[in-house]
């Protein structure tokens, strides 16, 4: 079923630092000396903040050799050498070690199905060892795809306690990424800090923006002609985290509030899965509360 | 150059009233009895407010006959009869009497060119007897298209006085529609009331929304992935009038604030010209601060 | 789960005839006299062929009364009266009698999931009493949604015989619509004729078009920047039937043939479900090998 | 008016060669040694053909120094050194030497206005020293923008001779790029060869494709729901050259052939100006009759 093959020799390096001459050469030279072959390199310079960003995907044949651990140590030492010299922040991801993703849901299934189907068809390079919910509703979906389903009922009183248990579960399962696939609970600031830049949320978006409840009804009352969705990393400031993906579709006066909800579902699932895919392909760098998405 | 032929016999009826049975039949029957042939009829019922809306485009052969004034009187009497019975608001527009449009501009030319080019190619069924500006900058464009150009410099002190002169000019020229094609002055509430549902404005739109100045810079700082535009009727509440058209396009981290402005221009001109076209084709009904766009 | 309520009093009338004055009035008047209330009426005149098309959605309170059969007979007699007078082709669909849909699949599941999920969430107003396949592959999906799954293995030799059995099954189940959700067998001309304008197919579309096998590889070789899909009614001329829906998305040189297939899947399922929805809402009229989609 | 500043120190290098390890490092190192600072680097490897492509935009401070000619010679020698070693094809473009563009038109003005307006607003980094036409029709537009207008009437008999004169003019004006902005003459194979990968053409595109005349009428007869446009480099095989940009928009049964033409104009001008902009920013590499557009 998998149409993306995992490649033992492949790795992706993400780098951020102050812009200065010679960065591209320094990284390329270091990887070349290491015996690695660059497959894809993209870079970005934010001229306003004078910051430099680079994503390098490469093959290091030694990673598939008999001493993988030694090869990883040597590779990391090489990168660390350049990084220390140029004061770089860096992450190194090995394709043979796919991210482990937990999906959080409540009662709505459209985003969950979309993620699980794309995972099964090989579009999302990750493991999905568990689904977390505050309701039993979607257990059947989890069963159908063979993913363990954990229910944590939440009340205002138990919320802090429950989150601690959830974090314990996520850590014991070595979860790298939490995807809030229409999980209708607000995560605490502590939770978001704990998994900084590792929780992706999706919410509807309108022009103009609507505060308060029943946003689709507000949008209908205002006669909007566009319905959108925004995927972002969750932060303490609710819905104000770094934006990863956005999209919108046209609606008309014929669309009832129910139609807007339906149209909104289509945008939401599309935007969420694109954001998750970009994260898993290690295309995203977060800085200054915004993102570079290579 | 004109690829839309004006048709002496053609008219468009726009109707709004409380929903009740028999409205479609009553109007269709009345027009049929009058000898008119319905070319296109669209209707909409807003079930939340129980309001009925209809747009009927028809040919009345008598309108091209020797007694046009008499035919118009008879037609209007017929419509008035049905309308009174069912407490309808109605407008009747004759294609042989195209709307007279004034374009307001400041220094930016992209929307102005777009409107004048579309007008010249026959896409906008109207006359454009004048352009108003608070600057001399775009006189050359007006000259190129042979449209009289009126400059009204505006200061905080003279604003009220200048608007009075502008209204006088617009009335003496029997202007039906004012298009604010990036006119960088806020029209007073009095002006908007005077031309209620007859002033179309365009402004940029972002998710999330940004208050204050330099919105494209704010959008850049926030790392938005979508840049949009909204065309609406101008009302006392700045940028809160009934929405006519909206659209948005994708942007990336590579787009500088200047790029966002450039991309924004493309959306603005596209959205504005669609809104103006819908108005001129008599496709828009305003109610409850929103629109039906047939 | 259903967010579309079936309404016993609601019906939709589709009409085609030669254009002439008074058609709208005649139909509206007849329905009004019958006691029906028009909820939505849309019409179209093709000026090239001088053909008139109308879709009228209405409530007839008597349909929910004690003598539903009698009410239906009276309604049909009323419509037939007008239709005979004006030589109209017409169809009358009752919302309380939802269409019965059979989905044909092979091994690919993206379109099947999309249809079944939209059906379950109430977006597709129909019954889905069966899925037909030439392979066992997708039985698990059918089971998950509780839909009977019928496998008819097909070879070149057995094809004609198998189609007869399929038609027998479809007729015994009173199937109104066949949706080919990536069914990788070409239906015979006889099958298409039997279910004329009742088989919807989806296929990929490219600019330029590519004949022969492996179209996504051909598209890659040609360096296309757009990948599309077309939903159409199946006819004897393969892939040449009346077009219902089309859409396309941008691709780049980075997209491998595999990526094109993946991106293509997204367009295919979106276009197919929109086409099926339009059919089920009785929005489509076929004429001269093309469609009006109200 | 210009919002893109020309930068004397800036240059863009485009490279194509057989893929092999160390290419990125070799180029980055060479530029670094030369004193250049890489601003943006993008690369692509076509794994099917094992070809490597890179675009590097960089600043070389010496280019703004007292000995610009010497700096250019040194830079080119540096690049040539790496290129010879790795058998690279390469192009080096200096931002201070903008491309010189000739626009070819016939009688239709929408693409011409779009290009000239974008040029004037600084979106297209080039000089436009001349417009060529086979008709007088658009001289007024050329005059309005202050661009010399050359008319070459063409008949079947004079075509070969006229093309020779056109080539002479283009060469005497040192033209780098010819943009066919709805020029309704087929350029000869000799002309296309002479300006290989330097003539950009725009044509409408449909799903399915339509051969023969009046394509918009054919599209209408076929009931298409999508109207597109393709920008490509002109080659001997008419409309079969490497695709640069494509886009499409939705249309409905309401759109008459005239409406399709109008909608088509909007797509054409948008696609053409994007393609020209990509070429001028030196983002395009042509290979195997397709393009990489960085």
Short mmCIF file of N, CA and C in Angstrom, two decimals, chain B residues 103-187:
data_model
loop_
_atom_site.label_atom_id
_atom_site.label_comp_id
_atom_site.label_asym_id
_atom_site.label_seq_id
_atom_site.Cartn_x
_atom_site.Cartn_y
_atom_site.Cartn_z
N UNK B 103 -16.00 56.88 -11.53
CA UNK B 103 -14.91 56.16 -10.86
C UNK B 103 -14.11 57.14 -10.02
N UNK B 104 -13.93 56.82 -8.76
CA UNK B 104 -13.11 57.64 -7.85
C UNK B 104 -11.74 56.97 -7.69
N UNK B 105 -10.68 57.74 -7.91
CA UNK B 105 -9.33 57.19 -7.76
C UNK B 105 -8.44 58.16 -7.00
N UNK B 106 -7.29 57.65 -6.56
CA UNK B 106 -6.27 58.53 -5.98
C UNK B 106 -5.02 58.45 -6.86
N UNK B 107 -4.03 57.68 -6.47
CA UNK B 107 -2.79 57.62 -7.27
C UNK B 107 -2.52 56.26 -7.88
N UNK B 108 -3.24 55.24 -7.43
CA UNK B 108 -2.98 53.87 -7.86
C UNK B 108 -3.82 53.57 -9.10
N UNK B 109 -3.19 52.96 -10.11
CA UNK B 109 -3.90 52.85 -11.39
C UNK B 109 -4.41 51.46 -11.75
N UNK B 110 -4.10 50.40 -10.97
CA UNK B 110 -4.41 49.06 -11.47
C UNK B 110 -5.92 48.82 -11.59
N UNK B 111 -6.70 49.25 -10.60
CA UNK B 111 -8.14 49.06 -10.70
C UNK B 111 -8.75 49.94 -11.78
N UNK B 112 -8.23 51.16 -11.91
CA UNK B 112 -8.78 52.08 -12.92
C UNK B 112 -8.59 51.52 -14.32
N UNK B 113 -7.35 51.10 -14.65
CA UNK B 113 -7.12 50.50 -15.96
C UNK B 113 -8.03 49.30 -16.18
N UNK B 114 -8.14 48.46 -15.17
CA UNK B 114 -8.94 47.25 -15.35
C UNK B 114 -10.39 47.60 -15.70
N UNK B 115 -10.95 48.56 -14.99
CA UNK B 115 -12.34 48.95 -15.26
C UNK B 115 -12.47 49.58 -16.64
N UNK B 116 -11.56 50.48 -17.00
CA UNK B 116 -11.68 51.17 -18.29
C UNK B 116 -11.46 50.21 -19.46
N UNK B 117 -10.53 49.26 -19.29
CA UNK B 117 -10.30 48.28 -20.36
C UNK B 117 -11.50 47.36 -20.52
N UNK B 118 -12.04 46.91 -19.41
CA UNK B 118 -13.21 46.03 -19.50
C UNK B 118 -14.41 46.79 -20.08
N UNK B 119 -14.51 48.07 -19.72
CA UNK B 119 -15.59 48.87 -20.29
C UNK B 119 -15.43 48.97 -21.80
N UNK B 120 -14.21 49.28 -22.25
CA UNK B 120 -13.98 49.46 -23.67
C UNK B 120 -14.20 48.17 -24.45
N UNK B 121 -13.90 47.02 -23.82
CA UNK B 121 -14.10 45.75 -24.54
C UNK B 121 -15.54 45.27 -24.45
N UNK B 122 -16.41 46.05 -23.82
CA UNK B 122 -17.83 45.71 -23.79
C UNK B 122 -18.24 44.82 -22.64
N UNK B 123 -17.33 44.58 -21.69
CA UNK B 123 -17.68 43.68 -20.58
C UNK B 123 -18.54 44.37 -19.52
N UNK B 124 -18.44 45.69 -19.44
CA UNK B 124 -19.22 46.42 -18.43
C UNK B 124 -20.25 47.28 -19.16
N UNK B 125 -21.49 46.91 -19.01
CA UNK B 125 -22.56 47.60 -19.72
C UNK B 125 -22.91 48.88 -18.97
N UNK B 126 -22.27 49.98 -19.30
CA UNK B 126 -22.52 51.25 -18.61
C UNK B 126 -21.89 52.38 -19.40
N UNK B 127 -22.18 53.60 -18.99
CA UNK B 127 -21.43 54.76 -19.45
C UNK B 127 -20.52 55.21 -18.32
N UNK B 128 -19.35 55.72 -18.68
CA UNK B 128 -18.44 56.25 -17.65
C UNK B 128 -18.17 57.70 -18.00
N UNK B 129 -19.06 58.60 -17.58
CA UNK B 129 -18.91 60.00 -18.03
C UNK B 129 -17.84 60.76 -17.27
N UNK B 130 -17.33 60.22 -16.16
CA UNK B 130 -16.34 61.01 -15.44
C UNK B 130 -15.54 60.18 -14.43
N UNK B 131 -14.33 60.66 -14.20
CA UNK B 131 -13.46 60.11 -13.15
C UNK B 131 -13.18 61.24 -12.17
N UNK B 132 -13.27 60.93 -10.88
CA UNK B 132 -13.00 61.93 -9.84
C UNK B 132 -11.74 61.50 -9.10
N UNK B 133 -10.88 62.45 -8.79
CA UNK B 133 -9.69 62.13 -8.01
C UNK B 133 -9.34 63.26 -7.06
N UNK B 134 -8.61 62.93 -6.02
CA UNK B 134 -8.07 63.98 -5.14
C UNK B 134 -6.62 64.33 -5.55
N UNK B 135 -6.17 63.75 -6.67
CA UNK B 135 -4.82 64.04 -7.15
C UNK B 135 -4.82 64.12 -8.68
N UNK B 136 -3.80 64.78 -9.21
CA UNK B 136 -3.67 64.90 -10.67
C UNK B 136 -3.09 63.63 -11.30
N UNK B 137 -2.50 62.76 -10.47
CA UNK B 137 -1.65 61.67 -10.94
C UNK B 137 -2.18 60.89 -12.15
N UNK B 138 -3.44 60.56 -12.14
CA UNK B 138 -3.95 59.63 -13.16
C UNK B 138 -4.67 60.31 -14.32
N UNK B 139 -4.46 61.61 -14.47
CA UNK B 139 -5.13 62.32 -15.57
C UNK B 139 -4.76 61.71 -16.92
N UNK B 140 -3.51 61.29 -17.06
CA UNK B 140 -3.08 60.71 -18.34
C UNK B 140 -3.86 59.46 -18.72
N UNK B 141 -4.20 58.68 -17.72
CA UNK B 141 -4.99 57.47 -17.99
C UNK B 141 -6.38 57.85 -18.47
N UNK B 142 -6.98 58.81 -17.76
CA UNK B 142 -8.32 59.27 -18.15
C UNK B 142 -8.30 59.81 -19.58
N UNK B 143 -7.27 60.59 -19.91
CA UNK B 143 -7.17 61.14 -21.27
C UNK B 143 -7.06 60.03 -22.30
N UNK B 144 -6.22 59.04 -22.00
CA UNK B 144 -6.01 57.93 -22.94
C UNK B 144 -7.34 57.25 -23.31
N UNK B 145 -8.23 57.18 -22.34
CA UNK B 145 -9.51 56.53 -22.60
C UNK B 145 -10.62 57.55 -22.92
N UNK B 146 -10.23 58.84 -22.96
CA UNK B 146 -11.18 59.86 -23.34
C UNK B 146 -12.28 60.11 -22.32
N UNK B 147 -11.95 59.96 -21.05
CA UNK B 147 -12.95 60.19 -20.00
C UNK B 147 -12.59 61.48 -19.24
N UNK B 148 -13.55 62.40 -19.10
CA UNK B 148 -13.28 63.64 -18.34
C UNK B 148 -12.79 63.34 -16.93
N UNK B 149 -11.81 64.12 -16.48
CA UNK B 149 -11.12 63.86 -15.22
C UNK B 149 -11.29 65.09 -14.32
N UNK B 150 -11.88 64.91 -13.16
CA UNK B 150 -12.17 66.02 -12.25
C UNK B 150 -11.34 65.87 -10.98
N UNK B 151 -10.55 66.88 -10.66
CA UNK B 151 -9.71 66.81 -9.47
C UNK B 151 -10.31 67.67 -8.35
N UNK B 152 -10.52 67.03 -7.21
CA UNK B 152 -10.99 67.73 -6.01
C UNK B 152 -9.98 67.49 -4.89
N UNK B 153 -9.00 68.39 -4.72
CA UNK B 153 -8.06 68.19 -3.62
C UNK B 153 -8.83 68.20 -2.31
N UNK B 154 -8.43 67.34 -1.38
CA UNK B 154 -9.17 67.20 -0.12
C UNK B 154 -8.22 67.42 1.05
N UNK B 155 -8.60 68.24 2.01
CA UNK B 155 -7.88 68.30 3.29
C UNK B 155 -8.91 68.05 4.38
N UNK B 156 -8.43 67.83 5.57
CA UNK B 156 -9.35 67.58 6.68
C UNK B 156 -10.36 68.72 6.81
N UNK B 157 -9.87 69.96 6.56
CA UNK B 157 -10.75 71.12 6.74
C UNK B 157 -11.80 71.20 5.63
N UNK B 158 -11.36 70.90 4.40
CA UNK B 158 -12.25 71.14 3.26
C UNK B 158 -13.14 69.95 2.93
N UNK B 159 -12.91 68.85 3.62
CA UNK B 159 -13.55 67.61 3.20
C UNK B 159 -15.08 67.71 3.05
N UNK B 160 -15.72 68.23 4.07
CA UNK B 160 -17.19 68.31 4.02
C UNK B 160 -17.64 69.14 2.83
N UNK B 161 -16.95 70.26 2.64
CA UNK B 161 -17.30 71.17 1.53
C UNK B 161 -17.08 70.48 0.18
N UNK B 162 -15.93 69.78 0.07
CA UNK B 162 -15.59 69.12 -1.18
C UNK B 162 -16.61 68.02 -1.52
N UNK B 163 -17.00 67.28 -0.50
CA UNK B 163 -17.99 66.23 -0.77
C UNK B 163 -19.28 66.81 -1.33
N UNK B 164 -19.67 67.97 -0.81
CA UNK B 164 -20.89 68.61 -1.33
C UNK B 164 -20.74 68.92 -2.81
N UNK B 165 -19.57 69.43 -3.17
CA UNK B 165 -19.33 69.73 -4.60
C UNK B 165 -19.34 68.45 -5.43
N UNK B 166 -18.74 67.40 -4.85
CA UNK B 166 -18.71 66.13 -5.59
C UNK B 166 -20.14 65.61 -5.81
N UNK B 167 -20.94 65.67 -4.77
CA UNK B 167 -22.32 65.21 -4.90
C UNK B 167 -23.05 66.02 -5.96
N UNK B 168 -22.80 67.34 -5.95
CA UNK B 168 -23.44 68.21 -6.95
C UNK B 168 -23.04 67.77 -8.36
N UNK B 169 -21.75 67.51 -8.54
CA UNK B 169 -21.27 67.05 -9.85
C UNK B 169 -21.92 65.72 -10.24
N UNK B 170 -21.93 64.79 -9.29
CA UNK B 170 -22.48 63.46 -9.58
C UNK B 170 -23.96 63.56 -9.94
N UNK B 171 -24.66 64.46 -9.26
CA UNK B 171 -26.09 64.59 -9.57
C UNK B 171 -26.30 65.27 -10.91
N UNK B 172 -25.49 66.29 -11.17
CA UNK B 172 -25.67 66.98 -12.46
C UNK B 172 -25.35 66.02 -13.60
N UNK B 173 -24.50 65.04 -13.34
CA UNK B 173 -24.16 64.05 -14.38
C UNK B 173 -25.04 62.81 -14.29
N UNK B 174 -26.04 62.85 -13.40
CA UNK B 174 -26.99 61.73 -13.25
C UNK B 174 -26.29 60.39 -13.05
N UNK B 175 -25.33 60.41 -12.11
CA UNK B 175 -24.55 59.21 -11.83
C UNK B 175 -25.37 58.21 -11.01
N UNK B 176 -25.37 56.97 -11.47
CA UNK B 176 -26.10 55.90 -10.78
C UNK B 176 -25.22 55.11 -9.82
N UNK B 177 -23.94 55.06 -10.14
CA UNK B 177 -23.04 54.20 -9.36
C UNK B 177 -21.68 54.87 -9.22
N UNK B 178 -21.17 54.87 -7.98
CA UNK B 178 -19.81 55.36 -7.73
C UNK B 178 -18.92 54.16 -7.43
N UNK B 179 -17.82 54.03 -8.17
CA UNK B 179 -16.89 52.93 -7.92
C UNK B 179 -15.61 53.51 -7.33
N UNK B 180 -15.30 53.12 -6.09
CA UNK B 180 -14.08 53.58 -5.44
C UNK B 180 -12.94 52.64 -5.81
N UNK B 181 -12.21 53.04 -6.86
CA UNK B 181 -11.17 52.16 -7.40
C UNK B 181 -9.84 52.53 -6.74
N UNK B 182 -9.71 52.19 -5.47
CA UNK B 182 -8.56 52.57 -4.65
C UNK B 182 -8.52 54.08 -4.43
N UNK B 183 -9.67 54.65 -4.05
CA UNK B 183 -9.77 56.06 -3.67
C UNK B 183 -9.42 56.14 -2.20
N UNK B 184 -8.31 56.83 -1.89
CA UNK B 184 -7.77 56.74 -0.54
C UNK B 184 -8.30 57.82 0.39
N UNK B 185 -9.58 58.10 0.28
CA UNK B 185 -10.25 59.00 1.20
C UNK B 185 -11.46 58.27 1.75
N UNK B 186 -11.73 58.46 3.02
CA UNK B 186 -12.93 57.86 3.59
C UNK B 186 -14.12 58.76 3.29
N UNK B 187 -15.11 58.20 2.63
CA UNK B 187 -16.32 58.98 2.35
C UNK B 187 -17.09 59.17 3.66
#
